[in-house]
């Protein structure tokens, strides 16, 4: 009763999670928390080449997902531990990444709540710096790939992965750190993050600006009259 009447945890109408499980839905659609972005972090739309304030939708195909717990980052030691966990999760499942490699392909999307992003920014971590750290520390030794997935290694070579890497060097999950997507989204609590790994591809994100029809708010008011108010209104 307390969860339902005070916390609003009404069965079937939503989730109290920082990030709900994507398996609950056919597709996952969520809004970037632009209001929660640190001042020195650009929104995804600007990273994708659109002007600030544009109404942009970005699509990325993902195959699996993994919760990243304990995303406290108020000290430098906690930052390194948290980012090392992200990197370990990213490098744990590399099959589809190396069989779908291209100069623009993205290995996945890292979600983090606003408080985690603000903690990182306060300690001098720009979004580009976070991407560079994850890119460097999620690299896979070639010996590991050959040992655990020799067929993946052969297919990856056929796809030309080794053209992006010096001989003998570990393979990065993307040709460039900028190909890693970081999105500030979800609940405000800094307790969890999320890694959504790409599906079999090759895939990179695609974005488009959405033009709302004229008198958009009038149309919403008419829909509310026809269908009833939105849940929670």
XYZ file of C-alpha atoms in Angstrom:
233
model
C 0.000 0.000 0.000
C 2.840 2.396 0.786
C 4.523 1.644 -2.545
C 1.271 2.159 -4.404
C -0.260 5.144 -2.572
C 2.870 7.099 -1.663
C 5.440 5.941 -4.220
C 3.047 5.710 -7.159
C 4.125 2.145 -8.017
C 0.812 1.142 -9.592
C 1.034 -2.348 -11.157
C 0.928 -2.292 -14.928
C 1.240 1.487 -15.317
C 4.973 2.007 -14.993
C 8.191 1.109 -13.248
C 10.091 2.591 -10.309
C 13.421 1.574 -11.885
C 16.098 4.065 -12.871
C 16.080 2.118 -16.162
C 13.282 -0.307 -16.938
C 13.999 -3.555 -18.754
C 13.726 -3.190 -22.552
C 12.324 -6.735 -22.736
C 9.030 -5.288 -21.485
C 8.558 -3.506 -24.800
C 8.853 -4.243 -28.511
C 11.017 -1.152 -28.974
C 12.667 1.190 -26.505
C 11.884 4.879 -26.858
C 13.110 7.417 -24.339
C 13.892 11.113 -24.109
C 17.331 12.508 -23.448
C 17.436 14.395 -20.156
C 18.671 17.645 -21.693
C 17.694 19.650 -18.607
C 19.937 17.388 -16.543
C 23.013 17.698 -18.774
C 26.131 19.280 -17.283
C 26.868 22.690 -18.790
C 29.880 21.356 -20.711
C 28.132 18.271 -22.132
C 26.414 18.604 -25.507
C 23.102 16.838 -26.156
C 23.079 14.002 -28.670
C 21.309 16.178 -31.239
C 24.175 18.703 -31.275
C 26.739 15.875 -31.454
C 24.843 14.636 -34.488
C 25.173 17.989 -36.250
C 21.864 19.682 -35.429
C 21.449 23.093 -33.823
C 20.752 23.344 -30.101
C 17.038 23.117 -29.312
C 16.191 21.117 -32.433
C 13.528 18.441 -32.140
C 15.600 15.407 -33.154
C 15.033 11.663 -32.973
C 18.021 9.284 -33.094
C 17.731 5.554 -33.719
C 20.281 2.893 -32.801
C 19.846 -0.865 -33.189
C 20.834 -2.826 -30.080
C 21.063 -6.551 -29.411
C 21.594 -6.949 -25.663
C 21.656 -4.759 -22.586
C 23.246 -4.830 -19.156
C 22.678 -2.851 -15.978
C 25.701 -0.982 -14.581
C 25.182 -0.702 -10.835
C 26.682 1.657 -8.260
C 27.377 4.680 -10.466
C 28.539 6.967 -7.657
C 31.289 9.255 -8.920
C 31.921 11.884 -6.234
C 35.639 11.056 -5.913
C 38.324 10.345 -8.492
C 38.641 6.775 -7.196
C 34.902 6.191 -7.624
C 35.017 7.627 -11.154
C 37.726 5.206 -12.229
C 35.949 2.251 -10.624
C 32.639 3.168 -12.255
C 34.130 3.697 -15.723
C 36.166 0.489 -15.421
C 32.906 -1.363 -14.759
C 31.335 0.204 -17.837
C 34.380 -0.794 -19.897
C 34.306 -4.372 -18.544
C 30.625 -4.724 -19.468
C 31.268 -3.279 -22.922
C 34.103 -5.721 -23.644
C 32.355 -8.802 -22.263
C 30.259 -9.474 -25.386
C 32.130 -8.537 -28.541
C 30.878 -10.991 -31.171
C 28.494 -8.767 -33.092
C 30.800 -5.754 -32.784
C 33.715 -7.340 -34.650
C 31.574 -9.006 -37.296
C 29.949 -5.664 -38.097
C 32.915 -3.298 -38.050
C 33.161 -0.118 -40.093
C 34.607 3.357 -39.734
C 31.240 4.658 -38.496
C 29.752 1.678 -36.644
C 28.925 2.205 -32.979
C 29.377 -0.592 -30.406
C 26.429 0.592 -28.366
C 24.851 3.206 -26.127
C 25.889 3.991 -22.555
C 23.087 5.477 -20.479
C 23.747 7.357 -17.269
C 21.525 9.448 -14.987
C 21.939 13.198 -14.633
C 23.600 13.058 -11.214
C 26.310 10.712 -12.478
C 26.992 12.971 -15.466
C 27.162 16.022 -13.203
C 29.537 14.220 -10.836
C 31.816 13.415 -13.768
C 31.711 16.971 -15.077
C 32.508 18.421 -11.641
C 35.666 16.308 -11.555
C 36.801 17.498 -14.983
C 35.374 14.720 -17.149
C 33.908 16.005 -20.399
C 31.767 13.654 -22.456
C 34.629 13.320 -24.960
C 37.022 12.368 -22.144
C 34.599 9.696 -20.874
C 34.271 8.286 -24.399
C 38.050 8.192 -24.807
C 38.481 6.354 -21.493
C 35.817 3.765 -22.312
C 37.229 3.295 -25.815
C 40.762 2.710 -24.519
C 39.842 0.458 -21.594
C 37.351 -1.767 -23.420
C 39.862 -2.930 -26.037
C 40.085 -6.701 -26.570
C 43.463 -8.491 -26.798
C 43.682 -10.323 -30.115
C 44.764 -13.488 -28.253
C 41.482 -13.463 -26.339
C 39.458 -13.147 -29.527
C 41.366 -15.981 -31.200
C 41.041 -18.186 -28.108
C 37.385 -17.636 -27.246
C 35.948 -17.001 -30.699
C 38.249 -18.097 -33.536
C 35.377 -18.008 -36.025
C 34.607 -14.422 -34.986
C 38.261 -13.517 -35.465
C 38.307 -14.929 -39.002
C 35.091 -13.178 -39.943
C 36.331 -9.919 -38.416
C 39.503 -10.051 -40.486
C 37.349 -10.576 -43.565
C 35.396 -7.463 -42.569
C 38.676 -5.552 -42.388
C 38.880 -4.891 -38.647
C 42.658 -5.255 -38.664
C 42.858 -2.336 -41.108
C 41.914 -0.050 -38.207
C 44.455 -1.477 -35.728
C 48.249 -1.765 -35.720
C 49.529 -5.388 -35.810
C 49.561 -6.954 -32.355
C 47.557 -4.145 -30.744
C 44.273 -4.884 -28.906
C 41.158 -4.297 -30.952
C 38.938 -1.355 -29.906
C 35.175 -1.789 -30.037
C 34.922 1.151 -32.426
C 37.173 2.771 -34.969
C 37.062 6.012 -32.954
C 36.027 7.050 -29.414
C 33.408 9.374 -30.919
C 31.492 6.316 -32.163
C 30.569 5.401 -28.575
C 27.171 6.883 -27.731
C 26.642 8.374 -24.280
C 23.144 9.539 -23.368
C 22.036 11.181 -20.126
C 18.584 9.731 -19.499
C 16.475 7.829 -17.004
C 15.696 8.573 -13.385
C 17.610 11.160 -11.403
C 19.141 8.722 -8.909
C 22.850 8.067 -9.470
C 22.634 4.388 -8.491
C 22.503 2.728 -11.917
C 23.699 3.078 -15.494
C 23.026 0.983 -18.571
C 24.951 -0.445 -21.513
C 22.968 -1.280 -24.648
C 25.189 -3.227 -27.065
C 24.702 -2.999 -30.798
C 22.979 -5.771 -32.705
C 24.467 -7.525 -35.723
C 25.067 -4.848 -38.318
C 27.135 -2.968 -39.273
C 25.190 -0.229 -37.572
C 25.691 3.378 -36.714
C 23.149 5.763 -35.260
C 20.848 7.624 -37.612
C 19.166 10.919 -36.745
C 16.467 13.110 -38.234
C 14.787 16.355 -37.238
C 11.077 16.090 -36.504
C 8.860 18.889 -37.770
C 5.695 19.172 -35.703
C 2.501 19.991 -37.616
C 0.909 23.397 -37.293
C -1.192 23.920 -34.144
C 0.407 20.875 -32.518
C -0.873 21.724 -29.038
C -4.397 22.149 -30.355
C -4.157 18.651 -31.814
C -3.052 17.304 -28.426
C -6.021 18.974 -26.749
C -8.392 17.404 -29.289
C -6.763 13.986 -28.723
C -7.313 14.359 -24.987
C -10.986 15.067 -25.641
C -11.309 12.014 -27.878
C -9.136 9.539 -25.947
C -9.076 10.893 -22.424
C -6.158 12.461 -20.517
C -2.632 11.089 -20.661
C -1.730 8.647 -17.837
C -0.698 10.622 -14.788
C -2.531 13.817 -15.800
